mmCIF file of C-alpha atoms in Angstrom:
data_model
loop_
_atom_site.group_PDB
_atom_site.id
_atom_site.type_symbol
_atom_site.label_atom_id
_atom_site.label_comp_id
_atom_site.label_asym_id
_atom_site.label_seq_id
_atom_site.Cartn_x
_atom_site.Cartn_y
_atom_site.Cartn_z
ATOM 1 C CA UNK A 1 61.968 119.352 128.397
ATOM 2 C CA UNK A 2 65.228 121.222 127.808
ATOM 3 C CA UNK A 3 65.655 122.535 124.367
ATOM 4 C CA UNK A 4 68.029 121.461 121.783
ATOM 5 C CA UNK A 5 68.364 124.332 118.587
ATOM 6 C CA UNK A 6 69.270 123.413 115.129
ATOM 7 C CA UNK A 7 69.490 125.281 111.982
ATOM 8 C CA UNK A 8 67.193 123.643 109.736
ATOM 9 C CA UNK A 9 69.040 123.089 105.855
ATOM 10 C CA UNK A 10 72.482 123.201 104.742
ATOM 11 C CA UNK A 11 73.884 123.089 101.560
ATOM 12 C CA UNK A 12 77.335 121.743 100.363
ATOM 13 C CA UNK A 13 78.765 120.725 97.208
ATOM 14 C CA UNK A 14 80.991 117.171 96.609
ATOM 15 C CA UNK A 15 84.092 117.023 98.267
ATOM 16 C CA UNK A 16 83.652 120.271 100.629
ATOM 17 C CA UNK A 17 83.280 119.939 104.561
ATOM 18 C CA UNK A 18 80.050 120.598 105.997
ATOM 19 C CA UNK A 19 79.873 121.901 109.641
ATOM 20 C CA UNK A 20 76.692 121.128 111.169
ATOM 21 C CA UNK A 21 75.731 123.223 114.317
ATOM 22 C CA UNK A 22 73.401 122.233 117.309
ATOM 23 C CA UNK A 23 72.649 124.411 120.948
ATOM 24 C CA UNK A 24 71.614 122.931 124.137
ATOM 25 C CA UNK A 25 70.394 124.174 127.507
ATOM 26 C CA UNK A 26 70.988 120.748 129.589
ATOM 27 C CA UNK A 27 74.236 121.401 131.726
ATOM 28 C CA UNK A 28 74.270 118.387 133.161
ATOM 29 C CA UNK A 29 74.570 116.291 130.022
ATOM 30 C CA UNK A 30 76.695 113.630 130.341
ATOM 31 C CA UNK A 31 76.819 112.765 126.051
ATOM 32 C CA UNK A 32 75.797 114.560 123.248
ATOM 33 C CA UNK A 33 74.489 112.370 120.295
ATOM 34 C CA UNK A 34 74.611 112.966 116.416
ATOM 35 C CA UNK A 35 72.098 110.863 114.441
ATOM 36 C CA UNK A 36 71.826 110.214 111.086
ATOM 37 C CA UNK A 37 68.368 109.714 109.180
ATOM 38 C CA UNK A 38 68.138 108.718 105.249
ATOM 39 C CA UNK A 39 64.835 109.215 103.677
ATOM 40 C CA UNK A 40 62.757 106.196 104.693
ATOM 41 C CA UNK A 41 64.381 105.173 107.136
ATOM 42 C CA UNK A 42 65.433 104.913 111.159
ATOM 43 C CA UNK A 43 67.699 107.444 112.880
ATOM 44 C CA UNK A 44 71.571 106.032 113.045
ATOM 45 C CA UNK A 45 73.762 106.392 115.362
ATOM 46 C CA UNK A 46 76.526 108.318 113.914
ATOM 47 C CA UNK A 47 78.935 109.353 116.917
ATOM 48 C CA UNK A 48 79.014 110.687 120.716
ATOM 49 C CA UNK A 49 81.340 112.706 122.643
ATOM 50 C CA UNK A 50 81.444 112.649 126.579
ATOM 51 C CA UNK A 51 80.694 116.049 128.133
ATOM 52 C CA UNK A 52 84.662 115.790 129.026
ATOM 53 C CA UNK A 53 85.681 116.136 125.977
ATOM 54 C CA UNK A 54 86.857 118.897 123.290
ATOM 55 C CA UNK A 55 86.980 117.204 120.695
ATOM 56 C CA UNK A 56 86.151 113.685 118.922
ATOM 57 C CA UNK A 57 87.814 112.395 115.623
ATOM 58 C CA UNK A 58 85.729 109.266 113.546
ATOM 59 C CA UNK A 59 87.142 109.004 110.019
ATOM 60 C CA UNK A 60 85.611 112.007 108.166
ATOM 61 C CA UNK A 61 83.820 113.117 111.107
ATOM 62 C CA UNK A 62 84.406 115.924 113.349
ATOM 63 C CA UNK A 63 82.824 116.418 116.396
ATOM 64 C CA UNK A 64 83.850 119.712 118.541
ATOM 65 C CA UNK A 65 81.976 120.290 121.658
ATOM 66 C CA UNK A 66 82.110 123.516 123.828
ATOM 67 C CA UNK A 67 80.701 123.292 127.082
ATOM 68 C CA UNK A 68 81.300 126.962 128.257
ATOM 69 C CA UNK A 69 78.672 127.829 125.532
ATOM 70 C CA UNK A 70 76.407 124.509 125.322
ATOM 71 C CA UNK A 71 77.242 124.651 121.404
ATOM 72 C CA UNK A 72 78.064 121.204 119.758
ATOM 73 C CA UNK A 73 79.295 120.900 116.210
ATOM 74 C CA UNK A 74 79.863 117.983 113.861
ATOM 75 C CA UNK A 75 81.982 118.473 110.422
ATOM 76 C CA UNK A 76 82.145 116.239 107.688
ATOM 77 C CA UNK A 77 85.370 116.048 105.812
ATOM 78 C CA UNK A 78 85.003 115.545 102.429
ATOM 79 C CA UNK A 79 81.133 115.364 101.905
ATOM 80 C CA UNK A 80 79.557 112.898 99.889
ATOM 81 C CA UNK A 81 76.511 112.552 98.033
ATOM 82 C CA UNK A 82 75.621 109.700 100.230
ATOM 83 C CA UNK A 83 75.803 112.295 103.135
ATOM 84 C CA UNK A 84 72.536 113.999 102.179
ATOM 85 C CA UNK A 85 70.294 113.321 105.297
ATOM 86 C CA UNK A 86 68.770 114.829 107.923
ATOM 87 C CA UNK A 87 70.912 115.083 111.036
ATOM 88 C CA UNK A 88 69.780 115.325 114.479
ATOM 89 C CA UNK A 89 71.890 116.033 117.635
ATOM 90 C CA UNK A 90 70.030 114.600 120.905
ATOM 91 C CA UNK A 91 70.942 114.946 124.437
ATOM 92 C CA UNK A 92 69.616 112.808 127.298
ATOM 93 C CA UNK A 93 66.895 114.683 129.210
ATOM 94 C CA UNK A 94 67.517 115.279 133.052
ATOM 95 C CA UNK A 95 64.316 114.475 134.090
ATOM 96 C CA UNK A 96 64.085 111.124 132.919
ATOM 97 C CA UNK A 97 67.233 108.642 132.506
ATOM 98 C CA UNK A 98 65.772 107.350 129.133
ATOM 99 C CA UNK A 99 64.352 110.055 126.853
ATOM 100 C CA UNK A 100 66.809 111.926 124.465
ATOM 101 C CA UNK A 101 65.860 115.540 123.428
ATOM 102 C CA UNK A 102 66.597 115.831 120.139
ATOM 103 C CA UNK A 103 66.753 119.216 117.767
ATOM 104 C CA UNK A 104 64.542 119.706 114.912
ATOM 105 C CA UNK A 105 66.778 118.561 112.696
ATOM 106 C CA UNK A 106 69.281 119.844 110.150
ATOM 107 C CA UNK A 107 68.855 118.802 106.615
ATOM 108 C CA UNK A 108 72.241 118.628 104.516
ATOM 109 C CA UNK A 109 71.893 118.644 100.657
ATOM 110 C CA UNK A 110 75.162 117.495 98.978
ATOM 111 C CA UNK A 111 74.951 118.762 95.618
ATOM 112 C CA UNK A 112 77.386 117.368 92.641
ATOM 113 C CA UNK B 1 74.153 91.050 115.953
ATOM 114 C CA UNK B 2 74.194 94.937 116.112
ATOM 115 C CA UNK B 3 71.200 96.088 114.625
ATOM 116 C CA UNK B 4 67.138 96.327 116.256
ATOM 117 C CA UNK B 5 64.489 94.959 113.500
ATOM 118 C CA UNK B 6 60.610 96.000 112.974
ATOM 119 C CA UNK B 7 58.659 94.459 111.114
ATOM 120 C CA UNK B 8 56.069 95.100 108.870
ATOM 121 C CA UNK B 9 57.932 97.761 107.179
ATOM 122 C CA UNK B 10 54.693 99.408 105.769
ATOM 123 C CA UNK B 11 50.990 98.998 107.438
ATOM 124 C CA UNK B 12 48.218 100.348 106.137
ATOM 125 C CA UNK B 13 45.219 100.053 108.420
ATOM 126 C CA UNK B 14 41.445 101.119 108.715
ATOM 127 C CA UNK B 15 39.881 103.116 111.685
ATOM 128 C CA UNK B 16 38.090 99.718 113.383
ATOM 129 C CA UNK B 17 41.592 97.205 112.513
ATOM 130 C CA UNK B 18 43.662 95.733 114.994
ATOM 131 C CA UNK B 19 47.506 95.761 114.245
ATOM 132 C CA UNK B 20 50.573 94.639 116.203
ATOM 133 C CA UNK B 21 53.885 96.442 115.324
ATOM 134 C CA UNK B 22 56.912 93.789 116.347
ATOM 135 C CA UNK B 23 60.452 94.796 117.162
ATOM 136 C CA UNK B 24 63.073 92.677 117.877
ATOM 137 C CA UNK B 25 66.822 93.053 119.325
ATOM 138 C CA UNK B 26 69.253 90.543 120.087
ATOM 139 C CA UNK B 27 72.017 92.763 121.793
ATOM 140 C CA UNK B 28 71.685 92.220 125.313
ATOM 141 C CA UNK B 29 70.115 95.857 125.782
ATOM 142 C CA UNK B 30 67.851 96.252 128.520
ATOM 143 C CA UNK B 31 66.126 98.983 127.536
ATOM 144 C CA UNK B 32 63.608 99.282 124.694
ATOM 145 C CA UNK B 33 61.532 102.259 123.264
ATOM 146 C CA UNK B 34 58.980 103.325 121.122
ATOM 147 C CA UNK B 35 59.169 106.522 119.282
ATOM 148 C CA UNK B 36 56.532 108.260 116.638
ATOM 149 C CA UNK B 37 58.011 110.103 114.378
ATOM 150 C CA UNK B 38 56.043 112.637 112.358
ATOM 151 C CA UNK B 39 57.034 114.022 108.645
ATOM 152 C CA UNK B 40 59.955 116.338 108.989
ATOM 153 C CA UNK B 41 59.810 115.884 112.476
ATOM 154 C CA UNK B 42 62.253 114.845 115.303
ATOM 155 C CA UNK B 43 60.916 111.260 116.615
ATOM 156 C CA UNK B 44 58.881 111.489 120.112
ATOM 157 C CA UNK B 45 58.934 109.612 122.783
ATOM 158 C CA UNK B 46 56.271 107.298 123.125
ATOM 159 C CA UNK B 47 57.412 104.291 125.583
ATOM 160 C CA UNK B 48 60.421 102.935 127.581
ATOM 161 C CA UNK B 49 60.318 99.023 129.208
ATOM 162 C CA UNK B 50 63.419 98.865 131.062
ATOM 163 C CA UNK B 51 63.968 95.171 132.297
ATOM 164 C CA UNK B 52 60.926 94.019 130.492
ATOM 165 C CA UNK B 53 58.902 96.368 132.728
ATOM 166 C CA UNK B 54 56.728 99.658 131.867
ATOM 167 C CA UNK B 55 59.176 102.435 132.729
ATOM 168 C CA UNK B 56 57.837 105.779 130.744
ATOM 169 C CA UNK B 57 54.661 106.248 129.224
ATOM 170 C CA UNK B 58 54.211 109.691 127.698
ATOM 171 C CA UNK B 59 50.514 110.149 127.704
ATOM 172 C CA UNK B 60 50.338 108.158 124.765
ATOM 173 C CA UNK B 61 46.431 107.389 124.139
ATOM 174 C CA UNK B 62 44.958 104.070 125.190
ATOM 175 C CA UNK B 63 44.208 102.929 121.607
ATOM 176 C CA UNK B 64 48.171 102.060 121.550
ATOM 177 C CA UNK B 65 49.284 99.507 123.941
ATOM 178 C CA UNK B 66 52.493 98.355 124.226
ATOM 179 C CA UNK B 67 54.046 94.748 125.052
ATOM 180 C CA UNK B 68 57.108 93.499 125.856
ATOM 181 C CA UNK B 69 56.733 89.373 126.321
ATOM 182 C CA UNK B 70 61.310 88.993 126.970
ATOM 183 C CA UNK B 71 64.225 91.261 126.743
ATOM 184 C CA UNK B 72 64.643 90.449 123.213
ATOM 185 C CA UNK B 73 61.448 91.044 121.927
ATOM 186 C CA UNK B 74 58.579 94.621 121.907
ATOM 187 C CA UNK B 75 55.588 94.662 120.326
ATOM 188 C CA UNK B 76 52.704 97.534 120.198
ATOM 189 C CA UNK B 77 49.011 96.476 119.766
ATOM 190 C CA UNK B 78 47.323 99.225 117.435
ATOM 191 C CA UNK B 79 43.367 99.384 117.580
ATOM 192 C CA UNK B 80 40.601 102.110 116.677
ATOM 193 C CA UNK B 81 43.631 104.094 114.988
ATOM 194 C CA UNK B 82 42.735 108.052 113.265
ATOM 195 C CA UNK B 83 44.184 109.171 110.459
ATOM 196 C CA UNK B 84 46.381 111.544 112.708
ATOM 197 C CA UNK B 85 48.482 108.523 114.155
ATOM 198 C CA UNK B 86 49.902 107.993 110.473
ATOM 199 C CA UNK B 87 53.584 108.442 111.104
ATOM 200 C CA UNK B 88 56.625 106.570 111.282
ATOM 201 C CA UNK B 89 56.744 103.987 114.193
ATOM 202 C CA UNK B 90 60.923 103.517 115.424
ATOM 203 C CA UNK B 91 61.970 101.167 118.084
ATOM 204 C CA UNK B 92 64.685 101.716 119.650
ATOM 205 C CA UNK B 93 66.707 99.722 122.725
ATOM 206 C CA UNK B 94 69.914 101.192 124.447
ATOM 207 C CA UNK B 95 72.137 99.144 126.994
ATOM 208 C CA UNK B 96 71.293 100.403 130.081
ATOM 209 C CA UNK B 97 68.447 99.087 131.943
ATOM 210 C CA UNK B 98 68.154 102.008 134.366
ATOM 211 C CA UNK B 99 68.586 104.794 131.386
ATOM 212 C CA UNK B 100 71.326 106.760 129.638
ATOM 213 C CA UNK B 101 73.556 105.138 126.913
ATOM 214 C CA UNK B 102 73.315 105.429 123.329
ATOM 215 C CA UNK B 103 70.233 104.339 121.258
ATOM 216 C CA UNK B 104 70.114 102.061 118.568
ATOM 217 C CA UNK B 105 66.850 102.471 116.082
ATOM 218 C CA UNK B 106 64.805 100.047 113.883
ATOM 219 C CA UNK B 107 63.908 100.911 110.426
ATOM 220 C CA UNK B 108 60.664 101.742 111.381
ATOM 221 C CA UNK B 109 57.311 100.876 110.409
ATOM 222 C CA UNK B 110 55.371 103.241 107.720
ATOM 223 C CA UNK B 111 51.767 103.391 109.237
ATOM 224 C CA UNK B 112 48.995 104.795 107.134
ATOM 225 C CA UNK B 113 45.661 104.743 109.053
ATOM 226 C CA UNK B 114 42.834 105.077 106.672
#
């Protein structure tokens, strides 16, 4: 499948933004997908951006997507304890209509 | 209703058990999946039903066997387990029946195979 890169840990403290970065190789990717997983439990869906878009504003989240360079970012305004998680970006794999490739994962430590 | 539930939320099992994981969405999707998800691990793709039919099966190993009796409802028969399928079981169901769209994910089920 096509790879999606990741940096693996980030660290922020209260109340700074934290700018999460993801790579992918799939071209034809029609969304890009940020999930959310708390310890113990299921991946949530956080946010998507089409593949026609720059840019994509939720509340305190950011998502920036540049398709020239297959590099996807989301930011988190104002980070919160209850942000610590692992976040995953997943994009839909060409070969199959159903399967998502996702990254390894970044894990985001909000300290106080 | 927006969310997908699994139940049990923890399973521990022996080697010779049988087990049924059960997942249950009442969205409309027509599309349902079952991922493993390893430790520190992104989850993998185990099945897809689309339209209550078999639509991906990664070369998951015969000892899991998945089930999908309506669009609401997917279950996956466990039996002769190894300690190596321990993991965390996610179902998932998007709203596409022929692929694409966003996922939404169960809790999970903890499995511990003894």
């Amino acid at each position: 499948g096509e790879d999606v890169e990741q940096s693996l840990f980030l660290s922020v403290r209260e109340g700074d933004s934290s700018v999460i970065n993801c790579t992918y190789t799939d071209s034809s990717s029609t969304y890009l997908y940020w999930y959310k997983q708390e310890p113990g439990a299921g991946l949530q869906l956080l946010t998507y951006i089409f593949s026609n878009m720059d840019m994509k504003q939720d509340q305190r989240l950011t998502v920036l997507l540049n398709k020239k360079d297959k590099h996807l970012s989301l930011r988190i305004a104002d980070t919160q304890t209850g942000d610590s998680a692992i976040y995953f970006c997943a994009d839909p794999e060409s070969n199959s209509g159903y399967a998502l490739n996702f990254g390894k994962g970044t894990s985001l430590l909000v300290t106080p | 209703d927006t969310e997908v539930t699994q139940t049990p939320k923890h399973l521990v099992m022996g080697m010779t058990n049988k087990k049924s994981l059960k997942c249950e969405q009442h969205m409309g999707h027509r599309a349902m999946y079952w991922y493993k998800q390893k430790a520190k691990k992104p989850p993998e793709l185990m099945f897809v039903y689309s339209y209550e039919k078999l639509s991906i099966n990664e070369s998951v190993p015969s000892r899991f066997s998945p089930e999908c009796p309506n669009s609401s409802l997917l279950n996956l028969h466990l039996h002769a387990l190894q300690p190596e399928d321990s993991a965390l079981y996610l179902c998932a169901s998007s709203p596409g029946g022929t692929g694409g769209g966003e996922q939404y994910f169960g809790p999970g089920t903890r499995l511990t195979v003894t």
